[in-house]
Amino acid sequence: MVKSKDMTTILLSFLLLLSPSLSGGGAASAAELLTNEVAIHDAPKWLTAARVNKVVQKVQRMLEWDIRKVEVRWHSNESEFAAAHGLPVVRDGTAQILAVSKKSENTIHVGPRVDTTNFDGTFGHELAHVIVYQKYKTAIPVWLEEGLANYSAKNSTVDYKYLSTQPDVDVKAMGHPFGGKGPGPRFHYMASTALMEMIASKCDIHELLQLSVGEKLESYLDTFCGISDLNAEFRRFVKRKAGS
Ligand SMILES: [Zn+2]
């Protein structure tokens, strides 16, 4: 399945690269943007390789990894994007899905609401997911992955006042943000990002990540970062940040 899909993608890029005239004299504005790390299909005209590279370099530096080629599909149509990611519609209406990475397929799907104002943070976030899969495997706990992705892409704005008004949850049990059983995507993304900021305030993230390769990051929170009770520490951190 995956293989034949990849073949189609490869064939498509091949055709577009070799004979752009096949697309019908510009009727389709589909552009192929190729760098060492990514192949972006149907990229918008405003996107340049230099801009893509800047984002790639930033995330690679932060997570100390050279990305193995990722296929990126840009969807200009909302229903086509929804069909590609297959995630449920968000009930609380506050978290819009902008882009999605399918880690096991090594692909990123970018939706129609990604534009020149939010590309860097959104794309960097998805690249961080790809690196987590390629480099860290299962070392990064689910409750921290969204926060790590935001932190790596410098895509984080945490509303600590909002977090401080939410009921206490066991953050380690948050599960997947769209899993349906957890506290919901808005809380999940914000709490995960706040957890990342909290951990970064206690220990060196680069060293923590280095320790975590092939291991479980969680096992170093106590010994390396001095966080013995994650939930209690999190509640204190949120309260303090909300008050400041
Ligand atoms: Zn994410």
XYZ file of N, CA and C and ligand atoms in Angstrom:
733
model
N 0.840 -1.213 0.000
C 0.000 0.000 0.000
C 0.870 1.256 0.000
N 1.654 1.335 1.034
C 2.505 2.515 1.186
C 3.453 2.629 0.001
N 3.928 1.478 -0.402
C 4.906 1.463 -1.480
C 4.303 2.007 -2.778
N 3.105 1.545 -3.109
C 2.527 1.987 -4.375
C 2.182 3.479 -4.333
N 1.851 3.965 -3.122
C 1.553 5.395 -2.991
C 2.832 6.199 -3.227
N 3.911 5.713 -2.645
C 5.196 6.390 -2.844
C 5.579 6.411 -4.316
N 5.314 5.309 -4.971
C 5.646 5.215 -6.397
C 4.884 6.285 -7.180
N 3.610 6.452 -6.849
C 2.789 7.458 -7.541
C 3.387 8.839 -7.329
N 3.770 9.106 -6.093
C 4.326 10.415 -5.758
C 5.608 10.659 -6.533
N 6.433 9.637 -6.556
C 7.716 9.772 -7.247
C 7.480 10.001 -8.737
N 6.546 9.258 -9.286
C 6.237 9.376 -10.703
C 5.724 10.768 -11.037
N 4.888 11.295 -10.160
C 4.312 12.619 -10.368
C 5.407 13.685 -10.389
N 6.314 13.609 -9.406
C 7.371 14.629 -9.379
C 8.241 14.519 -10.615
N 8.453 13.311 -11.034
C 9.247 13.038 -12.227
C 8.626 13.737 -13.440
N 7.351 13.552 -13.605
C 6.656 14.147 -14.743
C 6.698 15.669 -14.700
N 6.438 16.206 -13.524
C 6.391 17.656 -13.399
C 7.764 18.281 -13.624
N 8.772 17.563 -13.151
C 10.120 18.088 -13.290
C 10.584 18.081 -14.726
N 10.282 16.986 -15.400
C 10.808 16.838 -16.753
C 10.018 17.631 -17.789
N 8.714 17.664 -17.603
C 7.939 18.424 -18.577
C 6.853 19.262 -17.915
N 7.238 20.437 -17.448
C 6.269 21.315 -16.814
C 5.124 21.684 -17.758
N 5.352 21.594 -19.051
C 4.309 21.964 -20.004
C 3.122 21.005 -19.941
N 3.351 19.810 -19.376
C 2.258 18.843 -19.254
C 1.115 19.376 -18.403
N 1.424 20.315 -17.509
C 0.385 20.807 -16.609
C -0.573 21.758 -17.329
N -0.359 22.016 -18.564
C -1.342 22.766 -19.342
C -1.110 24.267 -19.367
N 0.092 24.656 -19.616
C 0.411 26.072 -19.812
C 0.052 26.956 -18.638
N 0.256 26.460 -17.442
C 0.103 27.309 -16.266
C -1.287 27.264 -15.658
N -2.192 26.498 -16.220
C -3.535 26.373 -15.644
C -3.425 25.846 -14.212
N -2.585 24.844 -14.048
C -2.316 24.374 -12.695
C -1.056 25.060 -12.206
N -1.136 25.699 -11.049
C 0.023 26.447 -10.567
C 0.932 25.558 -9.729
N 0.719 24.241 -9.821
C 1.491 23.301 -9.021
C 2.977 23.474 -9.257
N 3.688 23.696 -8.175
C 5.131 23.837 -8.282
C 5.796 22.791 -7.406
N 6.924 22.352 -7.891
C 7.695 21.346 -7.169
C 8.848 22.052 -6.493
N 8.950 21.918 -5.176
C 10.047 22.577 -4.480
C 10.905 21.497 -3.842
N 12.109 21.367 -4.333
C 12.975 20.290 -3.860
C 14.190 20.835 -3.121
N 14.418 20.312 -1.926
C 15.658 20.609 -1.213
C 16.261 19.267 -0.809
N 17.385 19.295 -0.097
C 17.993 18.027 0.334
C 17.082 17.254 1.278
N 16.288 17.987 2.063
C 15.489 17.334 3.117
C 14.034 17.125 2.750
N 13.488 17.990 1.910
C 12.058 17.886 1.603
C 11.772 17.985 0.112
N 10.681 17.328 -0.283
C 10.136 17.504 -1.632
C 8.712 17.994 -1.435
N 8.478 19.257 -1.759
C 7.142 19.826 -1.540
C 6.381 19.841 -2.859
N 5.277 19.094 -2.873
C 4.452 19.019 -4.078
C 3.330 20.041 -3.994
N 3.067 20.708 -5.097
C 2.018 21.741 -5.168
C 2.307 22.903 -4.225
N 3.555 23.261 -4.114
C 3.932 24.386 -3.238
C 3.369 25.693 -3.793
N 2.939 26.602 -2.903
C 2.450 27.898 -3.379
C 3.604 28.738 -3.938
N 3.242 29.717 -4.762
C 4.261 30.494 -5.467
C 5.152 31.308 -4.536
N 4.599 31.736 -3.377
C 5.382 32.601 -2.492
C 6.474 31.838 -1.734
N 6.370 30.517 -1.741
C 7.330 29.735 -0.953
C 8.637 29.530 -1.722
N 9.751 29.863 -1.064
C 11.052 29.703 -1.717
C 11.864 28.617 -1.005
N 12.829 28.063 -1.725
C 13.715 27.052 -1.135
C 14.499 27.655 0.029
N 14.862 28.922 -0.088
C 15.621 29.579 0.993
C 14.803 29.621 2.276
N 13.530 29.909 2.134
C 12.667 29.978 3.328
C 12.491 28.586 3.939
N 12.285 27.593 3.087
C 12.153 26.210 3.565
C 13.426 25.791 4.291
N 14.565 26.099 3.697
C 15.850 25.710 4.293
C 16.073 26.343 5.660
N 15.654 27.585 5.799
C 15.830 28.282 7.069
C 15.080 27.545 8.186
N 13.863 27.118 7.880
C 13.061 26.387 8.873
C 13.689 25.020 9.155
N 14.078 24.338 8.085
C 14.692 23.009 8.226
C 15.945 23.097 9.105
N 16.801 24.085 8.817
C 18.058 24.212 9.565
C 17.800 24.467 11.051
N 16.827 25.324 11.326
C 16.525 25.673 12.719
C 16.116 24.435 13.525
N 15.209 23.654 12.949
C 14.704 22.478 13.663
C 15.774 21.384 13.735
N 16.533 21.229 12.664
C 17.615 20.228 12.672
C 18.660 20.559 13.731
N 18.967 21.850 13.857
C 19.954 22.273 14.849
C 19.452 21.991 16.261
N 18.229 22.365 16.467
C 17.635 22.174 17.801
C 17.597 20.695 18.185
N 17.221 19.843 17.258
C 17.062 18.427 17.578
C 18.256 17.575 17.127
N 19.292 18.261 16.644
C 20.562 17.612 16.278
C 20.352 16.366 15.417
N 19.839 16.606 14.225
C 19.537 15.484 13.328
C 19.456 15.981 11.888
N 19.962 15.189 10.948
C 19.785 15.481 9.526
C 18.588 14.679 9.034
N 17.582 15.405 8.629
C 16.322 14.762 8.224
C 16.523 13.906 6.969
N 15.984 12.699 7.036
C 15.937 11.871 5.832
C 14.723 12.295 5.028
N 14.918 12.492 3.760
C 13.922 13.074 2.830
C 12.450 12.844 3.187
N 11.731 13.950 3.287
C 10.307 13.915 3.619
C 9.497 14.383 2.408
N 8.408 13.696 2.127
C 7.495 14.118 1.068
C 6.447 15.043 1.673
N 6.279 16.205 1.080
C 5.299 17.160 1.588
C 4.242 17.407 0.512
N 2.987 17.281 0.895
C 1.887 17.514 -0.057
C 1.126 18.743 0.390
N 1.037 19.734 -0.470
C 0.332 20.965 -0.128
C -1.082 20.898 -0.687
N -2.071 21.006 0.188
C -3.473 20.923 -0.244
C -4.091 22.317 -0.263
N -4.603 22.719 -1.416
C -5.220 24.045 -1.491
C -6.721 23.957 -1.243
N -7.195 22.744 -1.043
C -8.627 22.528 -0.871
C -8.899 21.854 0.477
N -9.810 22.426 1.253
C -10.048 21.971 2.631
C -10.535 20.522 2.705
N -11.435 20.123 1.833
C -11.979 18.763 1.947
C -10.940 17.726 1.515
N -10.127 18.111 0.549
C -9.039 17.213 0.130
C -8.030 17.047 1.281
N -7.764 18.156 1.988
C -6.852 18.116 3.131
C -7.435 17.231 4.244
N -8.726 17.413 4.521
C -9.394 16.623 5.561
C -9.334 15.136 5.223
N -9.537 14.819 3.948
C -9.480 13.417 3.529
C -8.074 12.859 3.706
N -7.080 13.714 3.495
C -5.686 13.262 3.602
C -5.289 13.013 5.054
N -5.760 13.871 5.991
C -5.318 13.656 7.387
C -6.263 12.742 8.168
N -7.548 12.754 7.800
C -8.487 11.818 8.416
C -8.736 12.017 9.899
N -8.369 13.187 10.441
C -8.585 13.438 11.870
C -10.007 13.950 12.105
N -10.531 13.708 13.300
C -11.887 14.162 13.574
C -11.968 15.687 13.639
N -13.157 16.213 13.371
C -13.388 17.652 13.500
C -13.295 18.010 14.982
N -12.603 19.098 15.272
C -12.386 19.476 16.665
C -13.670 20.039 17.263
N -14.056 19.475 18.401
C -15.333 19.873 18.994
C -15.306 21.241 19.646
N -14.186 21.566 20.305
C -14.211 22.865 21.000
C -13.926 24.039 20.051
N -13.679 23.722 18.790
C -13.596 24.762 17.773
C -12.455 25.754 17.925
N -11.530 25.480 18.838
C -10.486 26.468 19.088
C -9.146 26.077 18.479
N -9.005 24.817 18.132
C -7.735 24.383 17.544
C -7.968 23.926 16.118
N -7.541 24.718 15.176
C -7.676 24.371 13.769
C -6.480 23.534 13.342
N -6.744 22.491 12.593
C -5.632 21.691 12.099
C -5.042 22.394 10.872
N -3.788 22.784 10.995
C -3.143 23.509 9.902
C -2.335 22.582 9.013
N -1.676 21.602 9.639
C -0.836 20.669 8.894
C -0.704 19.401 9.728
N -0.378 18.316 9.073
C -0.309 17.027 9.758
C 0.892 16.246 9.235
N 1.593 15.568 10.158
C 2.646 14.683 9.666
C 2.195 13.239 9.844
N 2.445 12.439 8.825
C 2.163 11.006 8.930
C 3.510 10.329 9.044
N 3.873 10.081 10.298
C 5.246 9.681 10.572
C 5.651 8.380 9.901
N 4.780 7.389 9.971
C 5.185 6.089 9.428
C 5.321 6.144 7.905
N 4.667 7.147 7.279
C 4.801 7.296 5.816
C 5.872 8.327 5.467
N 6.420 8.977 6.501
C 7.411 10.022 6.283
C 6.877 11.138 5.372
N 5.621 11.499 5.593
C 5.009 12.558 4.788
C 4.421 13.636 5.687
N 4.321 14.837 5.127
C 3.652 15.949 5.799
C 2.562 16.457 4.860
N 1.367 16.655 5.402
C 0.288 17.257 4.628
C 0.063 18.671 5.146
N 0.133 19.637 4.241
C -0.066 21.033 4.625
C -1.431 21.479 4.110
N -2.208 22.097 4.980
C -3.567 22.488 4.626
C -3.658 23.885 4.029
N -4.857 24.242 3.532
C -5.035 25.515 2.817
C -4.928 26.760 3.706
N -4.956 26.588 5.039
C -4.858 27.773 5.896
C -3.415 28.116 6.274
N -2.487 27.386 5.721
C -1.081 27.754 5.951
C -0.681 28.782 4.901
N -0.228 29.929 5.380
C 0.150 30.998 4.463
C 1.490 31.602 4.898
N 1.823 32.708 4.296
C 3.140 33.298 4.541
C 3.295 33.765 6.005
N 2.179 33.984 6.712
C 2.265 34.453 8.093
C 2.516 33.324 9.094
N 2.077 32.102 8.780
C 2.202 31.019 9.772
C 3.011 29.818 9.284
N 3.604 29.943 8.095
C 4.332 28.802 7.528
C 5.482 28.327 8.413
N 6.343 29.248 8.837
C 7.573 28.850 9.534
C 7.286 28.019 10.784
N 6.396 28.532 11.630
C 6.070 27.827 12.869
C 5.361 26.505 12.612
N 4.440 26.514 11.664
C 3.659 25.305 11.379
C 4.525 24.218 10.750
N 5.298 24.607 9.756
C 6.132 23.623 9.065
C 7.236 23.103 9.991
N 7.826 24.010 10.768
C 8.859 23.597 11.724
C 8.309 22.603 12.740
N 7.091 22.830 13.180
C 6.427 21.926 14.124
C 6.310 20.515 13.520
N 5.866 20.441 12.282
C 5.697 19.120 11.643
C 7.052 18.442 11.407
N 8.052 19.236 11.044
C 9.402 18.660 10.851
C 9.928 18.076 12.157
N 9.604 18.739 13.266
C 10.035 18.210 14.566
C 9.401 16.838 14.821
N 8.133 16.679 14.447
C 7.490 15.363 14.580
C 8.247 14.307 13.757
N 8.628 14.688 12.558
C 9.349 13.765 11.678
C 10.669 13.340 12.330
N 11.369 14.311 12.927
C 12.647 13.991 13.578
C 12.428 13.120 14.809
N 11.377 13.407 15.560
C 11.080 12.562 16.722
C 10.940 11.110 16.256
N 10.267 10.927 15.148
C 10.061 9.563 14.644
C 11.359 8.959 14.102
N 12.113 9.776 13.342
C 13.336 9.254 12.722
C 14.451 9.029 13.746
N 14.555 9.911 14.732
C 15.689 9.844 15.651
C 15.331 9.274 17.020
N 14.280 9.786 17.612
C 14.002 9.448 19.013
C 13.076 8.249 19.191
N 12.480 7.791 18.056
C 11.567 6.626 18.126
C 10.525 6.838 19.221
N 10.548 6.018 20.262
C 9.510 6.144 21.302
C 10.047 6.799 22.584
N 11.211 7.456 22.483
C 11.817 8.039 23.690
C 11.022 9.231 24.230
N 10.371 9.957 23.326
C 9.634 11.152 23.743
C 8.203 10.736 24.116
N 7.789 11.002 25.346
C 6.429 10.603 25.735
C 5.368 11.391 24.971
N 4.210 10.769 24.774
C 3.119 11.398 24.012
C 2.750 12.764 24.601
N 2.765 12.861 25.924
C 2.342 14.122 26.557
C 3.312 15.267 26.294
N 4.522 14.957 25.861
C 5.511 16.013 25.631
C 5.749 16.308 24.149
N 5.306 15.420 23.266
C 5.714 15.560 21.861
C 5.214 16.854 21.209
N 3.964 17.225 21.448
C 3.460 18.469 20.837
C 4.225 19.678 21.378
N 4.533 19.626 22.660
C 5.281 20.720 23.266
C 6.697 20.811 22.718
N 7.320 19.663 22.542
C 8.668 19.639 21.972
C 8.654 20.175 20.538
N 7.614 19.799 19.788
C 7.493 20.275 18.398
C 7.323 21.789 18.368
N 6.483 22.330 19.235
C 6.311 23.788 19.298
C 7.590 24.487 19.743
N 8.233 23.923 20.727
C 9.463 24.501 21.271
C 10.557 24.523 20.195
N 10.693 23.433 19.465
C 11.722 23.339 18.419
C 11.477 24.322 17.291
N 10.198 24.555 16.993
C 9.848 25.450 15.881
C 9.667 26.885 16.355
N 9.905 27.123 17.630
C 9.624 28.430 18.250
C 8.220 28.881 17.875
N 7.298 27.950 18.054
C 5.917 28.148 17.633
C 5.012 28.134 18.856
N 5.529 28.687 19.962
C 4.758 28.497 21.183
C 4.212 29.778 21.783
N 2.929 29.800 21.969
C 2.306 30.839 22.772
C 1.396 30.127 23.764
N 1.767 30.178 25.022
C 0.986 29.482 26.040
C 0.157 30.499 26.815
N -1.123 30.228 26.930
C -2.010 31.067 27.730
C -2.047 30.471 29.145
N -1.146 30.953 29.985
C -1.047 30.386 31.337
C -2.280 30.697 32.182
N -2.920 31.830 31.901
C -4.146 32.161 32.645
C -5.215 31.103 32.350
N -5.349 30.748 31.065
C -6.306 29.701 30.684
C -5.958 28.386 31.373
N -4.691 27.996 31.314
C -4.281 26.724 31.920
C -4.580 26.703 33.421
N -4.370 27.856 34.063
C -4.543 27.899 35.518
C -6.011 27.760 35.930
N -6.934 27.960 34.989
C -8.363 27.841 35.327
C -8.920 26.451 34.994
N -8.088 25.598 34.401
C -8.563 24.262 34.006
C -8.460 23.272 35.179
N -9.376 22.286 35.201
C -9.289 21.277 36.261
C -7.976 20.498 36.174
N -7.495 20.042 37.318
C -6.250 19.271 37.339
C -6.425 17.967 36.572
N -5.443 17.672 35.709
C -5.445 16.368 35.041
C -4.068 15.743 35.255
N -4.019 14.437 35.140
C -2.722 13.771 35.158
C -2.122 13.976 33.768
N -1.144 14.886 33.667
C -0.632 15.248 32.333
C 0.029 14.057 31.627
N 0.527 13.120 32.392
C 1.162 11.952 31.766
C 0.144 11.043 31.083
N -1.130 11.238 31.411
C -2.170 10.372 30.840
C -2.942 11.072 29.725
N -2.386 12.174 29.192
C -3.138 12.949 28.195
C -3.393 12.201 26.891
N -2.536 11.268 26.546
C -2.757 10.519 25.303
C -2.549 11.370 24.071
N -3.050 10.922 22.934
C -2.935 11.671 21.689
C -3.893 12.866 21.732
N -3.455 14.056 21.200
C -4.319 15.241 21.295
C -5.701 15.050 20.675
N -5.798 14.194 19.652
C -7.095 13.974 19.010
C -7.651 12.590 19.346
N -7.151 12.033 20.433
C -7.564 10.685 20.798
C -9.008 10.570 21.263
N -9.614 11.692 21.662
C -11.020 11.656 22.045
C -11.245 11.336 23.510
N -10.250 10.759 24.167
C -10.443 10.398 25.581
C -9.762 11.407 26.509
N -8.843 12.158 25.998
C -8.076 13.083 26.832
C -8.802 14.390 27.071
N -8.069 15.394 27.544
C -8.686 16.675 27.903
C -9.039 17.563 26.704
N -8.825 17.093 25.483
C -9.142 17.897 24.294
C -7.908 18.589 23.763
N -7.925 18.879 22.431
C -6.711 19.406 21.803
C -6.243 20.741 22.345
N -7.153 21.648 22.675
C -6.686 22.969 23.111
C -5.847 22.844 24.386
N -6.389 22.128 25.344
C -5.650 21.936 26.590
C -4.361 21.160 26.328
N -4.475 20.109 25.524
C -3.316 19.246 25.279
C -2.126 20.034 24.720
N -2.367 20.799 23.639
C -1.262 21.528 23.003
C -0.654 22.547 23.962
N -1.530 23.229 24.682
C -1.022 24.264 25.563
C -0.285 23.680 26.767
N -0.865 22.646 27.357
C -0.226 22.021 28.516
C 1.112 21.394 28.110
N 1.123 20.730 26.964
C 2.344 20.085 26.504
C 3.454 21.118 26.272
N 3.076 22.258 25.689
C 4.056 23.319 25.443
C 4.520 23.926 26.765
N 3.598 24.099 27.694
C 3.964 24.618 29.022
C 4.897 23.637 29.737
N 4.628 22.348 29.608
C 5.499 21.329 30.222
C 6.909 21.424 29.649
N 6.968 21.658 28.342
C 8.271 21.788 27.695
C 9.006 23.014 28.236
N 8.292 24.117 28.376
C 8.923 25.336 28.908
C 9.357 25.127 30.357
N 8.553 24.370 31.090
C 8.900 24.090 32.479
C 10.181 23.245 32.554
N 10.243 22.212 31.750
C 11.426 21.338 31.769
C 12.671 22.128 31.340
N 12.485 22.982 30.302
C 13.617 23.777 29.813
C 14.104 24.764 30.869
N 13.233 25.143 31.789
C 13.645 26.075 32.843
C 14.420 25.347 33.944
N 14.384 24.034 33.918
C 15.024 23.249 34.987
C 16.311 22.560 34.553
N 16.412 22.215 33.267
C 17.628 21.520 32.824
C 17.914 21.811 31.358
N 19.099 21.459 30.920
C 19.527 21.725 29.552
C 18.819 20.757 28.597
N 18.008 21.337 27.698
C 17.196 20.494 26.811
C 18.065 19.652 25.875
N 19.140 20.259 25.363
C 20.013 19.501 24.449
C 20.592 18.270 25.143
N 21.052 18.477 26.374
C 21.625 17.341 27.104
C 20.558 16.310 27.448
N 19.389 16.805 27.841
C 18.289 15.895 28.162
C 17.923 15.051 26.940
N 17.873 15.698 25.771
C 17.523 14.969 24.544
C 18.613 13.966 24.172
N 19.865 14.366 24.390
C 20.968 13.440 24.099
C 20.891 12.195 24.970
N 20.593 12.434 26.234
C 20.449 11.295 27.155
C 19.317 10.376 26.723
N 18.293 10.978 26.104
C 17.062 10.238 25.831
C 17.102 9.371 24.575
N 18.116 9.553 23.727
C 18.168 8.746 22.495
C 18.276 7.271 22.875
N 17.334 6.503 22.382
C 17.333 5.073 22.659
C 16.855 4.722 24.061
N 16.482 5.761 24.823
C 16.006 5.532 26.192
C 14.622 6.147 26.305
N 14.163 6.320 27.507
C 12.913 7.041 27.741
C 13.244 8.355 28.422
N 12.844 9.451 27.789
C 13.113 10.773 28.363
C 12.563 10.881 29.783
N 11.408 10.278 29.980
C 10.743 10.379 31.274
C 11.634 9.932 32.440
N 12.501 8.956 32.181
C 13.304 8.426 33.286
C 14.400 9.396 33.718
N 14.636 10.459 32.932
C 15.664 11.430 33.306
C 15.097 12.679 33.964
N 13.777 12.795 33.997
C 13.183 14.009 34.556
C 13.545 14.180 36.027
N 13.559 13.093 36.747
C 13.902 13.156 38.174
C 15.409 13.315 38.347
N 16.173 12.383 37.766
C 17.617 12.366 38.021
C 18.353 13.547 37.392
N 17.954 13.956 36.182
C 18.695 15.010 35.485
C 18.075 16.396 35.680
N 16.743 16.451 35.774
C 16.078 17.756 35.854
C 15.531 18.071 37.252
N 15.603 17.101 38.143
C 15.117 17.341 39.499
C 13.600 17.460 39.599
N 12.898 16.868 38.617
C 11.429 16.901 38.666
C 10.949 15.521 39.131
N 10.595 15.413 40.407
C 10.209 14.095 40.907
C 8.700 13.874 40.780
N 7.926 14.948 40.923
C 6.478 14.834 40.772
C 6.043 15.791 39.669
N 5.883 15.241 38.465
C 5.606 16.076 37.285
C 4.328 16.896 37.444
N 3.254 16.255 37.901
C 1.968 16.962 38.014
C 2.014 18.096 39.033
N 2.629 17.833 40.176
C 2.716 18.867 41.211
C 3.568 20.036 40.729
N 4.680 19.687 40.085
C 5.595 20.713 39.546
C 4.880 21.544 38.477
N 4.103 20.862 37.642
C 3.369 21.529 36.562
C 2.350 22.517 37.132
N 1.615 22.092 38.138
C 0.606 22.983 38.737
C 1.262 24.222 39.338
N 2.390 24.026 40.000
C 3.113 25.169 40.581
C 3.596 26.117 39.485
N 4.146 25.537 38.413
C 4.698 26.322 37.312
C 3.610 27.170 36.649
N 2.472 26.523 36.360
C 1.357 27.216 35.700
C 0.846 28.344 36.581
N 0.711 28.089 37.858
C 0.199 29.088 38.797
C 1.132 30.306 38.833
N 2.417 30.004 38.896
C 3.401 31.080 38.962
C 3.385 31.917 37.679
N 3.352 31.231 36.524
C 3.363 31.941 35.246
C 2.066 32.730 35.038
N 0.967 32.180 35.517
C -0.329 32.876 35.358
C -0.360 34.142 36.207
N 0.352 34.098 37.300
C 0.364 35.252 38.192
C 1.331 36.337 37.772
N 2.311 35.968 36.972
C 3.340 36.960 36.615
C 2.979 37.753 35.369
Zn 1.877 18.326 16.314
